[in-house]
Short mmCIF file of C-alpha atoms in Angstrom, two decimals:
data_model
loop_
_atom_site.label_atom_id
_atom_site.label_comp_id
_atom_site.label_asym_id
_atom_site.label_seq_id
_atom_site.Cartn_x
_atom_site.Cartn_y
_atom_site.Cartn_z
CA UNK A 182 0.00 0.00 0.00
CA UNK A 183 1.63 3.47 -0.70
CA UNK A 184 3.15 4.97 2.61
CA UNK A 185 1.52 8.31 1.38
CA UNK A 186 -1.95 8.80 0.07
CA UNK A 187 -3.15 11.67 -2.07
CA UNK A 188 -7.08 12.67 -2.78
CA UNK A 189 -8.25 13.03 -4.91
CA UNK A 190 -6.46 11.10 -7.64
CA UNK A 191 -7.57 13.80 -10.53
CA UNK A 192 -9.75 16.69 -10.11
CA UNK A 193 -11.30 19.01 -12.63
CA UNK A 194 -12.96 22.42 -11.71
CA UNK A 195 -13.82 25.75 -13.13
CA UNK A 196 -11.35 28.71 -13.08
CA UNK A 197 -12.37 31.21 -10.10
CA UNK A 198 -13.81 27.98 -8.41
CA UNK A 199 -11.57 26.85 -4.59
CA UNK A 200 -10.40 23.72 -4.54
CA UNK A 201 -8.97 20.91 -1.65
CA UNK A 202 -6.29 18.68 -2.50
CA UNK A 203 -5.46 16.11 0.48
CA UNK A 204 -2.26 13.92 2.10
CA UNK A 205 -2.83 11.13 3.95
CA UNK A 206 0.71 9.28 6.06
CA UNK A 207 0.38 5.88 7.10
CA UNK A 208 3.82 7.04 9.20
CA UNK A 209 4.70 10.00 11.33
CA UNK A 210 5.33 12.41 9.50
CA UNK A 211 9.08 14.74 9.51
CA UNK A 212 8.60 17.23 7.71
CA UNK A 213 5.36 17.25 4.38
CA UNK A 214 6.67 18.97 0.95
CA UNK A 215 4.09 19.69 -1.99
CA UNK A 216 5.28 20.52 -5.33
CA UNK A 217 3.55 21.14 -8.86
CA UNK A 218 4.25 19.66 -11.94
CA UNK A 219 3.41 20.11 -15.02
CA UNK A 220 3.94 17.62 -18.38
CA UNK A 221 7.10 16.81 -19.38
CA UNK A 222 8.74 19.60 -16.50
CA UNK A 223 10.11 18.53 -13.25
CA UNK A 224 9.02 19.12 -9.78
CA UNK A 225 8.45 22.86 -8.79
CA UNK A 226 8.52 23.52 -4.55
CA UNK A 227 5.55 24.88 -3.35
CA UNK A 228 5.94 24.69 0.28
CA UNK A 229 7.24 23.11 3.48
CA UNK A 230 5.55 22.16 6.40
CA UNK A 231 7.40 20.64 9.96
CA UNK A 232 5.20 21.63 12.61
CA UNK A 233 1.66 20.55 13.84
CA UNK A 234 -0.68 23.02 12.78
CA UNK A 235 1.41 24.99 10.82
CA UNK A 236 0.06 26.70 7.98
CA UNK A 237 1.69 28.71 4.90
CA UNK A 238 0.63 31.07 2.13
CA UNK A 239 1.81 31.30 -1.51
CA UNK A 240 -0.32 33.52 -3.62
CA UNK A 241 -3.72 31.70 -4.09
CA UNK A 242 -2.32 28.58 -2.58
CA UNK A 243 -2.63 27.82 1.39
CA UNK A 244 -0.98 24.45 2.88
CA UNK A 245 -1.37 23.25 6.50
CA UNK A 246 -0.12 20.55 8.28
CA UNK A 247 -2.53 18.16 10.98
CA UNK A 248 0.37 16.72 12.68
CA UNK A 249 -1.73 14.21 14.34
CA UNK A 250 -3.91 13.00 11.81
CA UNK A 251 -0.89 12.66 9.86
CA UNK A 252 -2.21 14.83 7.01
CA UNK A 253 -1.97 17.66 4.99
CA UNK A 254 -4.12 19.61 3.09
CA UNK A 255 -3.64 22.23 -0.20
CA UNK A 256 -6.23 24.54 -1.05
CA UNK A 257 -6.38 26.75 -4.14
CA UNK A 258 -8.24 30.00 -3.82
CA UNK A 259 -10.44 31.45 -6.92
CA UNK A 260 -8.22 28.71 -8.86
CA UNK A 261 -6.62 29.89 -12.36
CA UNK A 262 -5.68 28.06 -15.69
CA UNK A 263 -2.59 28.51 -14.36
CA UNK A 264 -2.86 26.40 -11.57
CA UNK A 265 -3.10 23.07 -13.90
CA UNK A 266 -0.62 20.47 -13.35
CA UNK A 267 -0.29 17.72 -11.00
CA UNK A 268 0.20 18.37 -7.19
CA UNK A 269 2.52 16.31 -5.28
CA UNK A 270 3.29 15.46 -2.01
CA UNK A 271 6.56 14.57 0.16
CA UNK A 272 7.28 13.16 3.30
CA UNK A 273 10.42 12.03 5.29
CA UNK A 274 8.51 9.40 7.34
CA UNK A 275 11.10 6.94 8.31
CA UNK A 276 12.88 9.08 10.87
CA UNK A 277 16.40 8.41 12.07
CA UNK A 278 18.95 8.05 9.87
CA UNK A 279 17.64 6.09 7.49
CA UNK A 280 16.35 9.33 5.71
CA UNK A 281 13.78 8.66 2.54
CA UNK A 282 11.51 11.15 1.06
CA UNK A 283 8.29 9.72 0.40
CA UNK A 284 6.12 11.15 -2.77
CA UNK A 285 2.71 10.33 -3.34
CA UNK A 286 0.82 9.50 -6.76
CA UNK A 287 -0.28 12.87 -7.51
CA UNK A 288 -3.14 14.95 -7.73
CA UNK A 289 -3.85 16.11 -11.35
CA UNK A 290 -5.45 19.14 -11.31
CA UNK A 291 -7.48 20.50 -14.83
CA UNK A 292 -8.94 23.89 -14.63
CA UNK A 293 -11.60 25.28 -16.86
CA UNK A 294 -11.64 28.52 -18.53
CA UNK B 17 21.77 29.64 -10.32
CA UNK B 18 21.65 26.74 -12.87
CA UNK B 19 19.28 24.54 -11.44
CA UNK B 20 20.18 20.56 -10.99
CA UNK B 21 20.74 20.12 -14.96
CA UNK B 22 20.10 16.69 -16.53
CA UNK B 23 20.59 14.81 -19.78
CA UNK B 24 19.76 13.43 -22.28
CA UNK B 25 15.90 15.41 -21.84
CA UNK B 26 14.98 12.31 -24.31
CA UNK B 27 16.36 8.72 -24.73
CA UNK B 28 14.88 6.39 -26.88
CA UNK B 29 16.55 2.85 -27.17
CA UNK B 30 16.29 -0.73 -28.04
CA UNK B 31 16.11 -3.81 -25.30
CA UNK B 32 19.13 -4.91 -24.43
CA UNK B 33 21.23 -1.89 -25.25
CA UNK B 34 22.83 0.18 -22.53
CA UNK B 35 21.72 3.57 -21.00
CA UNK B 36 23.50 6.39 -19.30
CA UNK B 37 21.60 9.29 -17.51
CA UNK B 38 23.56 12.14 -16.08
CA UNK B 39 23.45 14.81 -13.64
CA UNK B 40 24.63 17.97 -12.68
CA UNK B 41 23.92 18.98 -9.21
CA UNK B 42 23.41 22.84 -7.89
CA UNK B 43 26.79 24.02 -6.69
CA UNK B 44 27.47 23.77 -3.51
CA UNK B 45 24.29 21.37 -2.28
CA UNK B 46 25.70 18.14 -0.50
CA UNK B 47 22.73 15.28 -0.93
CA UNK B 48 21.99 13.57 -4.50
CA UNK B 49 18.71 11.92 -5.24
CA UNK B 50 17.60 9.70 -8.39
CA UNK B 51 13.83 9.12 -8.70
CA UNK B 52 11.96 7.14 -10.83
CA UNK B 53 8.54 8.16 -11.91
CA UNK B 54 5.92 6.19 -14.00
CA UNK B 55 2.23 6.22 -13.72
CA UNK B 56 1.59 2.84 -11.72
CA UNK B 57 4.17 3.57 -9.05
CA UNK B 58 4.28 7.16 -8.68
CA UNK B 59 8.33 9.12 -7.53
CA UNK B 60 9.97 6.65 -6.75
CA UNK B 61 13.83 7.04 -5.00
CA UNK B 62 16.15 4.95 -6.25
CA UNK B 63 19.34 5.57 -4.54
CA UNK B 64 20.91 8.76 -2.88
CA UNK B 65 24.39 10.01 -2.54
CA UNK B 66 25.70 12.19 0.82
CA UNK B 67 29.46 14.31 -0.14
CA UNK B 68 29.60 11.24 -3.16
CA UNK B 69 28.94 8.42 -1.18
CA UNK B 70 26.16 6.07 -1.75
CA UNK B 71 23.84 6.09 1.37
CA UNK B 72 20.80 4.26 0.68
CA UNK B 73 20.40 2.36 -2.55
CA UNK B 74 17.77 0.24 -1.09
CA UNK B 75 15.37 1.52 -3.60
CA UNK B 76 17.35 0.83 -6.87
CA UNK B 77 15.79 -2.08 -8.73
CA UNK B 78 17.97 -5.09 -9.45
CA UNK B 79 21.72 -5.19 -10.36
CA UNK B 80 20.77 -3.91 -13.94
CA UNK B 81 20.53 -0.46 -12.19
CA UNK B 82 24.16 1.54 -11.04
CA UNK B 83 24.61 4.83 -9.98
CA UNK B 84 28.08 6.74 -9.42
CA UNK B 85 28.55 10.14 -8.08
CA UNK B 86 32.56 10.49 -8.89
CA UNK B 87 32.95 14.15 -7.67
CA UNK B 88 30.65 16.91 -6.05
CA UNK B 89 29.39 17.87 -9.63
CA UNK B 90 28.22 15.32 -11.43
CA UNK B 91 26.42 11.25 -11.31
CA UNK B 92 25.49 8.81 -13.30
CA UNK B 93 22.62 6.48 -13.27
CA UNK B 94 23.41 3.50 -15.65
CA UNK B 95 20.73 0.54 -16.38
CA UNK B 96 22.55 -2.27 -18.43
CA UNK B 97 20.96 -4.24 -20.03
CA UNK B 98 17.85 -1.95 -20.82
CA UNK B 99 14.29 -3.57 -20.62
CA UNK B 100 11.32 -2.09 -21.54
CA UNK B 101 9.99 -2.01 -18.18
CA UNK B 102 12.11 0.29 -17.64
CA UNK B 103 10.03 2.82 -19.44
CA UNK B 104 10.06 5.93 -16.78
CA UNK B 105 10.75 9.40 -16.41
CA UNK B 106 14.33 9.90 -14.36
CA UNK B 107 14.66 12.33 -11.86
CA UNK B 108 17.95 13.85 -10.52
CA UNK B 109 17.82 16.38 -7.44
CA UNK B 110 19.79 17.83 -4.90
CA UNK B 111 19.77 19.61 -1.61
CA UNK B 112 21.74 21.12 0.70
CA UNK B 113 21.67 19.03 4.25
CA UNK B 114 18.78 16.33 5.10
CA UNK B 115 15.26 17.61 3.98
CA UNK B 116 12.95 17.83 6.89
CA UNK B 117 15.91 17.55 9.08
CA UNK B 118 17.06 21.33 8.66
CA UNK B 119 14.02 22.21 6.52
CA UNK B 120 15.78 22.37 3.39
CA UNK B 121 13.95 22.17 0.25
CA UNK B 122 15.19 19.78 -2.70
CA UNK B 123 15.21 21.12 -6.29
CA UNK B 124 14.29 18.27 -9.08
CA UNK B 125 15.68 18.60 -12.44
CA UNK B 126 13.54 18.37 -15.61
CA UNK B 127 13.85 14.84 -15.52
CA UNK B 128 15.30 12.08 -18.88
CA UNK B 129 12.07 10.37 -20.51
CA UNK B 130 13.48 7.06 -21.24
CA UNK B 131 11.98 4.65 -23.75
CA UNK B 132 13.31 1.11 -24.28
CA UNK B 133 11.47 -0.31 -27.37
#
């Protein structure tokens, strides 16, 4: 089962619509990343996240961190054509030294004109 | 700053045959990953390097898979012979210190789109 779980799988809204993109650890988490990518680009930081009920800001984008329930959550304000791509999220969730960042699957994310 | 800079962008290649991916690191950053990414499995790491030493390489497939990191500037991930399994888009990326650790971030190249026909 994948150590990080990422809801929903694809999602398709209309531009100026606000939008919820979720990550689920089976693990503790140290530390949640989410990045955007788009086709055939790499993997663009968005934000980190370390402590329980921390929250950050980017533009239109807000991510916050449950520490407890182990999950994170993205949401997209008024959400733009630009905003298309598929969302990402990372976790260190091993601990220790044997350091491994975690992705999930993805979130693809189509936005209407 | 460059960015972590990788090539070929494009490979396409017949079974059997062997492939070379390479990548160049930002300046100055200390850790090395290679990912894997393909639609069933998702990012997958493969293997990832601390001041050019292997740490963990838990992730890297079977023996078909190598990976060398001969200076501070540049690593190779080598699959030999190449199946067509081994389909997958290749990420390199780098960071300075242990993400999550020191909250550094990790900056992903543009990845090498592999094909093995």
């Amino acid at each position: 089962s994948q150590e990080l779980e990422q809801s929903p799988q694809s999602l398709i809204v209309q531009e100026g619509k606000n939008l919820t993109i979720n990550c689920t650890s089976s693990k503790t988490l140290y530390g949640l990343y989410w990045y955007k990518q788009k086709y055939g680009e790499g993997l663009i930081f968005l934000m980190m996240l370390q402590k329980g009920g921390e929250e950050k800001s980017h533009e239109k984008i807000t991510a916050k961190l449950d520490e407890k329930k182990q999950q994170s959550s993205l949401h997209i304000t008024a959400s733009q054509p630009s905003h298309a791509g598929i969302y990402l999220c990372g976790a260190d969730i091993r601990g220790g030294s044997n350091y491994k960042l975690t992705f999930g699957k993805g979130t693809l994310l189509t936005v209407n004109p | 700053d460059a960015g972590v800079i990788q090539s070929p962008r494009h490979e396409v290649t017949e079974m059997g045959q062997e492939v070379t991916l390479r990548c160049k690191p930002i300046s100055g950053h200390d850790y090395l990953f290679w990912y894997r990414q393909t639609m069933m499995r998702g990012l997958e790491l493969l293997i990832y390097f601390n001041n050019n030493v292997p740490i963990d390489d838990s992730g890297m497939p079977e023996d078909r898979f190598s990976a060398k990191m001969p200076n501070a500037s540049f690593s190779t991930l080598k699959i030999q012979p190449s199946e067509p399994r081994d389909s997958a888009v290749y990420f390199c990326a780098s960071s300075f210190g242990l993400m999550g650790r020191a909250g550094n971030t990790i900056y992903f190249g543009e990845g090498s789109w592999l094909t093995v026909v």
